XYZ file of C-alpha atoms in Angstrom:
299
model
C 154.394 179.495 157.576
C 153.384 182.800 156.383
C 152.160 183.333 152.084
C 155.659 185.083 151.655
C 158.078 182.433 153.462
C 156.212 179.542 151.501
C 156.736 181.667 148.665
C 160.049 181.785 148.884
C 160.368 178.509 150.385
C 158.931 177.115 146.956
C 161.356 179.814 144.597
C 164.244 178.168 146.409
C 162.989 174.439 146.071
C 162.275 175.628 142.136
C 165.992 176.763 141.770
C 167.690 173.734 143.607
C 165.470 171.647 141.677
C 167.936 172.685 138.545
C 170.787 172.153 140.396
C 173.832 169.955 138.517
C 173.580 168.104 142.540
C 171.621 164.974 142.053
C 171.474 164.932 145.612
C 170.321 168.498 145.789
C 167.661 168.087 143.275
C 166.037 165.137 144.976
C 165.975 167.188 148.528
C 164.107 170.106 146.699
C 161.723 167.826 144.908
C 161.039 166.162 147.734
C 159.977 169.056 149.684
C 158.117 170.589 147.140
C 156.376 166.876 146.973
C 155.424 167.008 150.401
C 153.765 170.560 150.995
C 151.949 170.070 147.490
C 150.220 166.616 148.549
C 148.360 168.608 151.865
C 147.402 172.170 150.621
C 145.540 173.275 147.828
C 146.698 176.555 148.567
C 150.746 175.559 147.800
C 149.754 173.980 145.003
C 148.152 177.247 143.473
C 151.276 178.859 144.791
C 154.059 176.660 143.101
C 151.837 176.875 140.430
C 151.859 180.759 140.119
C 155.676 180.525 140.771
C 157.146 181.631 137.020
C 157.864 178.959 134.720
C 156.906 175.941 137.459
C 155.000 173.887 135.436
C 157.624 173.221 132.613
C 160.698 172.888 134.655
C 158.910 170.277 136.120
C 157.935 168.634 133.149
C 161.709 168.583 132.028
C 162.575 167.263 135.305
C 160.595 164.512 134.720
C 162.123 163.115 131.390
C 165.110 162.883 133.687
C 166.873 159.757 133.400
C 167.111 159.568 137.277
C 164.183 157.435 138.062
C 163.917 158.828 141.175
C 163.877 162.862 140.075
C 161.092 161.637 137.225
C 159.161 160.254 139.781
C 159.467 163.183 142.437
C 158.600 165.399 139.780
C 155.248 163.280 138.246
C 153.889 163.124 141.384
C 154.338 167.028 142.507
C 152.450 167.358 138.249
C 150.048 164.754 140.141
C 149.581 167.004 143.025
C 148.616 170.190 141.452
C 145.979 168.208 138.896
C 143.665 167.905 142.187
C 143.561 171.321 142.336
C 139.934 171.731 139.591
C 141.288 175.332 138.976
C 144.594 173.646 137.756
C 143.018 170.519 135.226
C 142.787 173.008 132.116
C 145.971 174.597 132.244
C 147.928 171.402 133.021
C 146.305 169.774 130.177
C 147.934 171.190 127.145
C 148.245 168.736 124.098
C 152.482 168.569 124.631
C 151.690 167.901 128.343
C 149.145 165.302 127.397
C 151.413 163.712 124.242
C 154.426 163.420 126.993
C 152.038 161.698 129.201
C 151.153 158.988 126.579
C 154.857 158.565 125.902
C 155.220 157.438 129.381
C 152.564 154.968 129.379
C 153.489 153.469 125.934
C 157.112 152.992 126.707
C 158.407 153.742 129.756
C 159.890 150.389 131.906
C 159.373 152.245 135.118
C 155.901 150.622 136.968
C 156.057 153.451 139.192
C 156.429 156.192 136.362
C 153.362 154.643 134.414
C 151.341 154.520 137.741
C 151.869 157.911 138.482
C 151.464 159.049 134.692
C 148.147 156.885 133.859
C 146.971 158.617 137.571
C 147.669 162.428 135.874
C 145.271 161.302 133.400
C 142.808 160.058 135.257
C 142.816 163.155 137.814
C 142.974 165.764 134.542
C 140.097 164.117 132.617
C 137.711 164.565 135.749
C 137.152 167.984 134.306
C 134.257 167.056 131.440
C 135.925 170.433 129.013
C 139.624 167.355 128.783
C 138.153 164.033 127.861
C 137.895 165.316 124.546
C 141.477 166.448 124.137
C 142.386 162.978 125.196
C 140.185 161.555 122.724
C 142.195 163.508 120.343
C 145.366 162.953 121.515
C 145.575 159.165 120.714
C 145.144 158.155 124.567
C 142.498 155.980 125.096
C 144.291 153.293 122.209
C 147.319 153.274 124.251
C 145.393 152.963 127.382
C 143.597 149.633 125.769
C 147.105 148.332 124.886
C 148.139 149.179 127.597
C 145.910 146.868 129.635
C 146.271 144.095 126.916
C 149.395 143.550 127.994
C 150.893 141.612 130.699
C 149.108 142.588 133.989
C 151.592 145.033 136.135
C 151.224 147.271 139.267
C 150.016 150.050 137.234
C 146.767 148.170 135.640
C 143.962 149.050 137.773
C 144.960 152.563 137.088
C 145.119 152.328 133.581
C 142.010 150.930 133.818
C 141.133 154.074 136.295
C 142.171 156.147 133.597
C 139.994 154.466 130.857
C 136.913 154.652 133.047
C 137.582 157.961 132.799
C 137.767 159.007 129.710
C 135.029 156.670 127.820
C 132.359 158.539 130.334
C 132.519 161.250 126.794
C 130.716 159.707 124.173
C 133.341 160.505 121.568
C 135.750 158.487 123.823
C 133.546 155.624 123.756
C 133.808 155.126 120.026
C 136.941 155.490 120.037
C 137.568 152.731 122.653
C 135.308 150.249 120.927
C 136.724 150.491 117.352
C 140.159 150.221 119.479
C 138.862 146.542 120.744
C 138.290 147.265 124.250
C 135.431 145.466 124.572
C 137.419 141.822 124.064
C 140.165 143.018 125.443
C 138.227 143.796 129.163
C 136.052 140.783 128.670
C 139.733 139.124 128.744
C 140.465 140.657 131.655
C 137.023 139.572 133.534
C 137.785 135.745 132.488
C 140.957 135.825 134.033
C 142.177 135.386 137.552
C 144.401 138.225 138.480
C 142.483 139.983 140.784
C 138.573 140.873 141.899
C 139.682 144.997 141.735
C 140.432 144.568 138.207
C 137.027 142.707 137.091
C 135.306 145.170 138.766
C 136.825 148.109 136.990
C 136.743 146.132 133.822
C 133.042 146.060 134.001
C 132.426 149.138 135.225
C 133.530 150.431 131.892
C 131.724 148.026 129.931
C 128.917 149.257 131.782
C 130.003 152.449 130.835
C 130.512 151.716 126.798
C 127.390 149.662 126.921
C 124.949 153.296 127.327
C 125.826 153.688 123.399
C 124.923 151.389 120.651
C 128.667 151.129 119.384
C 129.281 149.210 122.734
C 126.124 147.528 123.281
C 126.761 146.028 119.988
C 130.157 145.230 120.892
C 128.909 143.274 123.700
C 126.339 141.026 121.763
C 127.788 140.377 119.079
C 130.769 138.655 122.149
C 130.300 135.166 122.121
C 129.249 133.879 125.747
C 128.728 137.027 127.147
C 125.563 136.152 128.802
C 127.924 132.888 130.591
C 130.793 135.532 131.461
C 128.602 137.715 132.881
C 126.911 134.770 134.894
C 129.749 133.548 136.268
C 130.597 136.802 137.592
C 127.397 136.867 139.333
C 128.468 133.999 140.934
C 131.717 135.540 142.604
C 132.259 137.425 145.710
C 132.524 140.734 144.927
C 130.009 142.977 144.932
C 130.880 145.589 142.696
C 131.338 143.318 140.002
C 128.090 141.671 140.670
C 126.393 144.806 139.926
C 128.047 145.412 136.531
C 127.581 142.469 135.478
C 123.625 142.467 135.993
C 124.313 145.494 134.886
C 125.336 143.977 131.498
C 123.208 142.032 131.508
C 120.152 144.076 131.996
C 121.416 146.147 128.601
C 121.291 142.916 126.376
C 118.082 141.900 127.401
C 116.800 145.258 126.531
C 118.637 144.839 123.255
C 118.318 141.732 122.409
C 116.000 138.999 122.771
C 118.255 136.475 121.974
C 120.614 137.200 124.842
C 117.232 136.659 126.420
C 117.399 132.969 125.252
C 120.593 132.169 126.034
C 120.122 133.272 129.065
C 117.622 130.964 130.153
C 119.116 128.188 128.932
C 121.686 128.485 131.792
C 120.548 125.892 134.416
C 121.009 127.916 137.402
C 120.878 131.342 136.601
C 117.370 131.441 138.434
C 119.349 130.548 141.758
C 122.420 132.993 141.461
C 119.739 135.381 140.365
C 117.467 134.611 143.935
C 121.315 134.261 146.236
C 122.110 138.131 144.609
C 118.902 139.546 145.171
C 118.755 138.100 149.152
C 122.697 138.471 150.177
C 123.561 141.085 147.282
C 124.005 145.378 148.115
C 121.151 147.230 147.720
C 121.978 148.295 143.814
C 123.267 144.208 143.137
C 119.515 143.230 144.505
C 117.775 145.658 142.750
C 119.271 144.999 139.482
C 118.827 140.876 140.191
C 115.333 141.356 140.540
C 115.158 143.514 137.527
C 116.686 140.983 135.317
C 114.362 138.373 137.565
C 110.902 139.828 136.384
C 112.614 139.879 132.529
C 113.151 136.369 133.124
C 109.352 135.552 134.009
C 107.959 138.042 131.478
C 110.055 135.941 128.233
C 108.818 132.922 129.788
C 105.392 133.928 129.902
C 105.485 134.647 126.533
C 107.516 132.068 125.319
C 104.976 129.618 126.922
C 101.699 131.687 125.249
C 102.577 131.626 121.786
C 103.390 127.292 122.304
């Protein structure tokens, strides 16, 4: 199909998407969803069509769940183009996505809205916008609630946003550390645990997050329990957090020395873990040995 034909198809679909007929609107949006899923060129052509994005935003507020999710899906497709991320992330759109995440009763709409947040936040200049708009607090509240089908997408959005220091501060002050530790301690799913530990690792890069982790009761035992698990991503995250805690606090090193099987757990990870996990486990063993030697010398 030539570019002229594509433009004609897109314009026709947009016109039909505003029809009074639910069936016509649904069919038009399904076509737009399909053609923007696979082609960056098609995404640009749709975004360049007059009033296309405002029309899609309005349609995403439809009382029909089908129209709502199709419109959000198309907006997400558009956000995959790096050159469209900035224009899509205006404050009105961000506020709307916040309201979807916080108040929608549709798991699919929450999944799409949080995925769109994550995609837009991949542009560093957008990260601060979401922080100012209160998205961090809403994501923390959302992941603190009952686990739903969108939980992983909500956590992925939070992980992307806290790569910006200012958002880390907001997350910590919103209680993110306690919420994420609770997810780590639960048995709802290792994929959620791995992502939660990755976020905690990002928060621990800065004093606010590291101090909140250090003050968490039993934090060393929680991380050691993760090291005993099967998920390699989780083991990498737990080992990284322990390294940061050991560098920050002698008390954490002492707590670790009291864990009876920590040495055997670290030895196992250093042999059977991923390359990253093995490296971190070896560093932890070195720090434990140094702490033991220092303790012996002062006896």
